[in-house]
PDB file of C-alpha atoms in Angstrom:
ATOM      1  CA  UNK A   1    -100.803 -13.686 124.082  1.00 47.00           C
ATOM      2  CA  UNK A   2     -98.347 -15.465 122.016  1.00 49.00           C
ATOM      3  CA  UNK A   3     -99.884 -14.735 118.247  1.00 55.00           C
ATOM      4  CA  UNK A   4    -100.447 -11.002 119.465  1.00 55.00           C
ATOM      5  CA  UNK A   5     -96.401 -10.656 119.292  1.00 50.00           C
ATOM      6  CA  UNK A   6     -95.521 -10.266 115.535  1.00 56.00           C
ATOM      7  CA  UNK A   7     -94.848  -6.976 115.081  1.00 73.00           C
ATOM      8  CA  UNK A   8     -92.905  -4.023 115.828  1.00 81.00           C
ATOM      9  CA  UNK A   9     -89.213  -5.292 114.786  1.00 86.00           C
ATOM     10  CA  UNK A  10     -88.032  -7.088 118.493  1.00 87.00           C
ATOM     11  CA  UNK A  11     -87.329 -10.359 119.891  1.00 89.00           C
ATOM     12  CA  UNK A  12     -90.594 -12.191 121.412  1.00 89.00           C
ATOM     13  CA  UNK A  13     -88.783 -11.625 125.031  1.00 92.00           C
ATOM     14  CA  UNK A  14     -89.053  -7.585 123.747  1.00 92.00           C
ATOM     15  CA  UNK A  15     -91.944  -7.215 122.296  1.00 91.00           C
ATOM     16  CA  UNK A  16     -93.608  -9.068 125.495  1.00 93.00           C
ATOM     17  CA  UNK A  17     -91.874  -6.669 127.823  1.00 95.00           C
ATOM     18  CA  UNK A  18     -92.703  -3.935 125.739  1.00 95.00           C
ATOM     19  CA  UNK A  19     -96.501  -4.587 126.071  1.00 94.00           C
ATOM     20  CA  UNK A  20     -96.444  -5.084 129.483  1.00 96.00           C
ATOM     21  CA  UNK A  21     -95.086  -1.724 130.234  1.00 97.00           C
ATOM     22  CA  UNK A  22     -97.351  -0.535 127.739  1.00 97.00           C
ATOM     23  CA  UNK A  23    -100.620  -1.934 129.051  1.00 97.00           C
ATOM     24  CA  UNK A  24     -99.420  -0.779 132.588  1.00 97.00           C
ATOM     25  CA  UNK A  25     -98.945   2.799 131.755  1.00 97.00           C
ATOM     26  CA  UNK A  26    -102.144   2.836 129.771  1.00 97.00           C
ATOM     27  CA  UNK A  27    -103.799   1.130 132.935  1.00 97.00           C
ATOM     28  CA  UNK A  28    -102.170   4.140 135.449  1.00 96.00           C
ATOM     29  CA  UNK A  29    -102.569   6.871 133.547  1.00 95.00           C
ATOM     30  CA  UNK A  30    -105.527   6.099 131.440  1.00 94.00           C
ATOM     31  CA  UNK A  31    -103.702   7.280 128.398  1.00 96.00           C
ATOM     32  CA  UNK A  32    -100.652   7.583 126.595  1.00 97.00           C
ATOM     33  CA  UNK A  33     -98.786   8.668 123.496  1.00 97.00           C
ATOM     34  CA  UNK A  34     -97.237   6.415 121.651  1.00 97.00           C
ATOM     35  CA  UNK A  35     -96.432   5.162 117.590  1.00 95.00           C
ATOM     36  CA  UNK A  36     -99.597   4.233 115.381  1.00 95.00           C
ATOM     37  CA  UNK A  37     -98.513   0.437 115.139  1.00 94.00           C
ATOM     38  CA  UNK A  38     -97.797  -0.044 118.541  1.00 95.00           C
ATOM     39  CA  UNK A  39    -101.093   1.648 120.333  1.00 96.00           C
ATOM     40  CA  UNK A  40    -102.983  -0.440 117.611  1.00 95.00           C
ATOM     41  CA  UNK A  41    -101.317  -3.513 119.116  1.00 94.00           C
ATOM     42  CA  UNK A  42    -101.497  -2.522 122.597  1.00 95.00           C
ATOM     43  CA  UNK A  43    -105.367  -1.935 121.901  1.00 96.00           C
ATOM     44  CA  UNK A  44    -106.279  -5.476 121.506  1.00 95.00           C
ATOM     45  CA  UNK A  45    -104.235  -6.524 124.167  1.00 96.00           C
ATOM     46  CA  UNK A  46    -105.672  -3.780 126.311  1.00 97.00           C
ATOM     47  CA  UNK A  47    -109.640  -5.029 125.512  1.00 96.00           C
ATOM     48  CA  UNK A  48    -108.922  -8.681 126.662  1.00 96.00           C
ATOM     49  CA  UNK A  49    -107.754  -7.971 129.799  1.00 97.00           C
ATOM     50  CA  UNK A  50    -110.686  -5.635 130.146  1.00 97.00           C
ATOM     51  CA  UNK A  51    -113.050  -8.154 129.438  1.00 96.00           C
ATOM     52  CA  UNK A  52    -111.130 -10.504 131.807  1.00 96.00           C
ATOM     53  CA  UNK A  53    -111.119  -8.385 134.354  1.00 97.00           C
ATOM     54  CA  UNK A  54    -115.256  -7.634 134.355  1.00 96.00           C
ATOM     55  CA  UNK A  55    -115.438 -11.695 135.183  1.00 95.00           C
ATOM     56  CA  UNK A  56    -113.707 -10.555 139.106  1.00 93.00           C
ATOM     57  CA  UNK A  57    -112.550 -14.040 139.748  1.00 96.00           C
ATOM     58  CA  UNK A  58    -109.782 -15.082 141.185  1.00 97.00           C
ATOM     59  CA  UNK A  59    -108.317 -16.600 138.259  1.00 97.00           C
ATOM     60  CA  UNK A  60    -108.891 -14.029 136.107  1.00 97.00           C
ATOM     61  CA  UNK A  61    -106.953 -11.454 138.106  1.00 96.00           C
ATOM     62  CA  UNK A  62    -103.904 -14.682 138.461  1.00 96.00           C
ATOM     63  CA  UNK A  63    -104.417 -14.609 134.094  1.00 96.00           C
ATOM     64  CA  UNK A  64    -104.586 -10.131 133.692  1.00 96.00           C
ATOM     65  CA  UNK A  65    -101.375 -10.260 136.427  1.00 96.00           C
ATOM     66  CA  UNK A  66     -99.361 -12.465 134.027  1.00 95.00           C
ATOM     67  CA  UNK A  67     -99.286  -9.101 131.884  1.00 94.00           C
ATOM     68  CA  UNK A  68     -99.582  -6.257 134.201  1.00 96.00           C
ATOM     69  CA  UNK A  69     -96.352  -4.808 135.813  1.00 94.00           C
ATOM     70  CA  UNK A  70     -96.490  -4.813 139.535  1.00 94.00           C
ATOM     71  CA  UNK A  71     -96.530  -0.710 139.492  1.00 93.00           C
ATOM     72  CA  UNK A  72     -98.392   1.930 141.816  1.00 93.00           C
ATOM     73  CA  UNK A  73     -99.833   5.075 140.446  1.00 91.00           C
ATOM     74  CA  UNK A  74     -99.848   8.615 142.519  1.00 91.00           C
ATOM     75  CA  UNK A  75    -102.215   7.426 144.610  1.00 91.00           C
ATOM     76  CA  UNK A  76    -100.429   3.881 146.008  1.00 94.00           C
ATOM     77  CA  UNK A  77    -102.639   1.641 144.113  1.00 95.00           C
ATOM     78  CA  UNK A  78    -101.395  -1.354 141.993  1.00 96.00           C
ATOM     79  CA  UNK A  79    -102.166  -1.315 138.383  1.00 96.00           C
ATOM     80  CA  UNK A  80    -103.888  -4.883 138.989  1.00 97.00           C
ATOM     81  CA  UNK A  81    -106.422  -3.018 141.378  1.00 96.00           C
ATOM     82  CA  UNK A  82    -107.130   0.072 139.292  1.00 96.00           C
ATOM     83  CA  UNK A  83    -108.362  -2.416 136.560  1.00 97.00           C
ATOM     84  CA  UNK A  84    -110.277  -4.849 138.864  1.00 97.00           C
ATOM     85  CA  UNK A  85    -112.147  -2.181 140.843  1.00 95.00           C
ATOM     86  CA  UNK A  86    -112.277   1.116 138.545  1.00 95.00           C
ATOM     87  CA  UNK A  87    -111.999   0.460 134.898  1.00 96.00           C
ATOM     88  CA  UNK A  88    -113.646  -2.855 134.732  1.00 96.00           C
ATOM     89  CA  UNK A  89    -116.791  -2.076 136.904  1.00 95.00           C
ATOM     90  CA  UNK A  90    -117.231   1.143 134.628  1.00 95.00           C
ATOM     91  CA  UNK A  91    -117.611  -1.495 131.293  1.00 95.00           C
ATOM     92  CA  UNK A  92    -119.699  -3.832 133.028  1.00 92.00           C
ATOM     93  CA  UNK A  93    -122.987  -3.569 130.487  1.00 93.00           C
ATOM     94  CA  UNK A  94    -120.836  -2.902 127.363  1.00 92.00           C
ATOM     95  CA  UNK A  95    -119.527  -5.563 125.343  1.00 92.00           C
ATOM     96  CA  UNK A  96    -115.846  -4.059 124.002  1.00 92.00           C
ATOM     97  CA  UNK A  97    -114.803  -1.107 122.685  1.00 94.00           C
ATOM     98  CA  UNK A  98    -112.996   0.330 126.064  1.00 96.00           C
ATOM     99  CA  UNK A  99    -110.232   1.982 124.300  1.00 96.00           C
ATOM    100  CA  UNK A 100    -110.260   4.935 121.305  1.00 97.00           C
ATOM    101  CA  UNK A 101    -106.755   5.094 119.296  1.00 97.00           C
ATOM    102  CA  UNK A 102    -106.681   8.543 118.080  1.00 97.00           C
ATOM    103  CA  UNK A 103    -104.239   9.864 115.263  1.00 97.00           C
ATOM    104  CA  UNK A 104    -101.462  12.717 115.848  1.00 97.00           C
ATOM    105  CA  UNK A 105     -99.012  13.915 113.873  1.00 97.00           C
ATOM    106  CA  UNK A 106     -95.981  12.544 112.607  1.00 97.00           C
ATOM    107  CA  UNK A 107     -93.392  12.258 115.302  1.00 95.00           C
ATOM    108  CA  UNK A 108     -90.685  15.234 114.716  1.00 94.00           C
ATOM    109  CA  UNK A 109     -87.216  13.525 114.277  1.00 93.00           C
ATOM    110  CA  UNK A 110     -88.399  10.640 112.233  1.00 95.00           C
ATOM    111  CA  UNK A 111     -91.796  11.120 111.001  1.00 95.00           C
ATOM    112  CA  UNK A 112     -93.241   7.941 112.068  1.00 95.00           C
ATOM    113  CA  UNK A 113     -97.128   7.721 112.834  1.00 96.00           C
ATOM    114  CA  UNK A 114     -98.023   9.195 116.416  1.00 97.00           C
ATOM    115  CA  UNK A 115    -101.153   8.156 117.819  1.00 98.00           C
ATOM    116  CA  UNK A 116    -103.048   8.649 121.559  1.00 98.00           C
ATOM    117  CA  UNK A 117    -104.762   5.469 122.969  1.00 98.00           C
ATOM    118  CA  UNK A 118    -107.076   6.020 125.553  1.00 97.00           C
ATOM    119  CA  UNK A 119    -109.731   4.749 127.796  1.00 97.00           C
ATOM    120  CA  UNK A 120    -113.531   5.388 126.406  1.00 94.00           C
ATOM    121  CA  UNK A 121    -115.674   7.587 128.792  1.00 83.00           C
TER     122      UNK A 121
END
């Protein structure tokens, strides 16, 4: 993860926490709204721990929990275990492209780029 974190005008310690809570509330919710640059970030980010979390191994849920938040959704269940049992077994014959970053517009009060990242269907 450490040449993903370039961007978006923080501190590494930020921008690491900032993906994190990022990835997690994409995880729970299965979409969210956020600024062009950072969903376009958060997608790649997003798509590896999707493909690490189709492998079901031990280790790879040790690796995908170094980035997911410890967080339950409505229903009680950790972000870790929405990934591992219902988003990753839904990929399992395709080979990437689990998340669509779709364009809104401009954000009112200071017109930056809006976008929607979501899981694919």
């Amino acid at each position: 993860m450490s040449n993903q974190f370039t961007q978006l005008n923080r501190d590494m310690s930020s921008r690491k926490a900032l993906i994190r809570d990022l990835t997690t509330a994409l995880i729970l919710r299965g979409e969210i709204k956020t600024t062009l640059k950072k969903a376009k970030l958060l997608q790649g980010v997003v798509e590896k721990l999707v493909t690490k979390a189709k492998e079901g191994t031990l280790a790879a849920r040790r690796q995908v929990a170094e980035t997911v938040r410890f967080q339950k959704n409505e229903d009680g269940k950790y972000a870790i275990q929405v990934l591992f049992d219902e988003i990753a077994p839904r990929y399992k014959d395709v080979n990437g492209g689990y998340t669509q970053v779709f364009h809104l517009a401009p954000r009112q009060g200071d017109g930056a780029p809006m976008a929607l990242i979501r899981f694919t269907k």
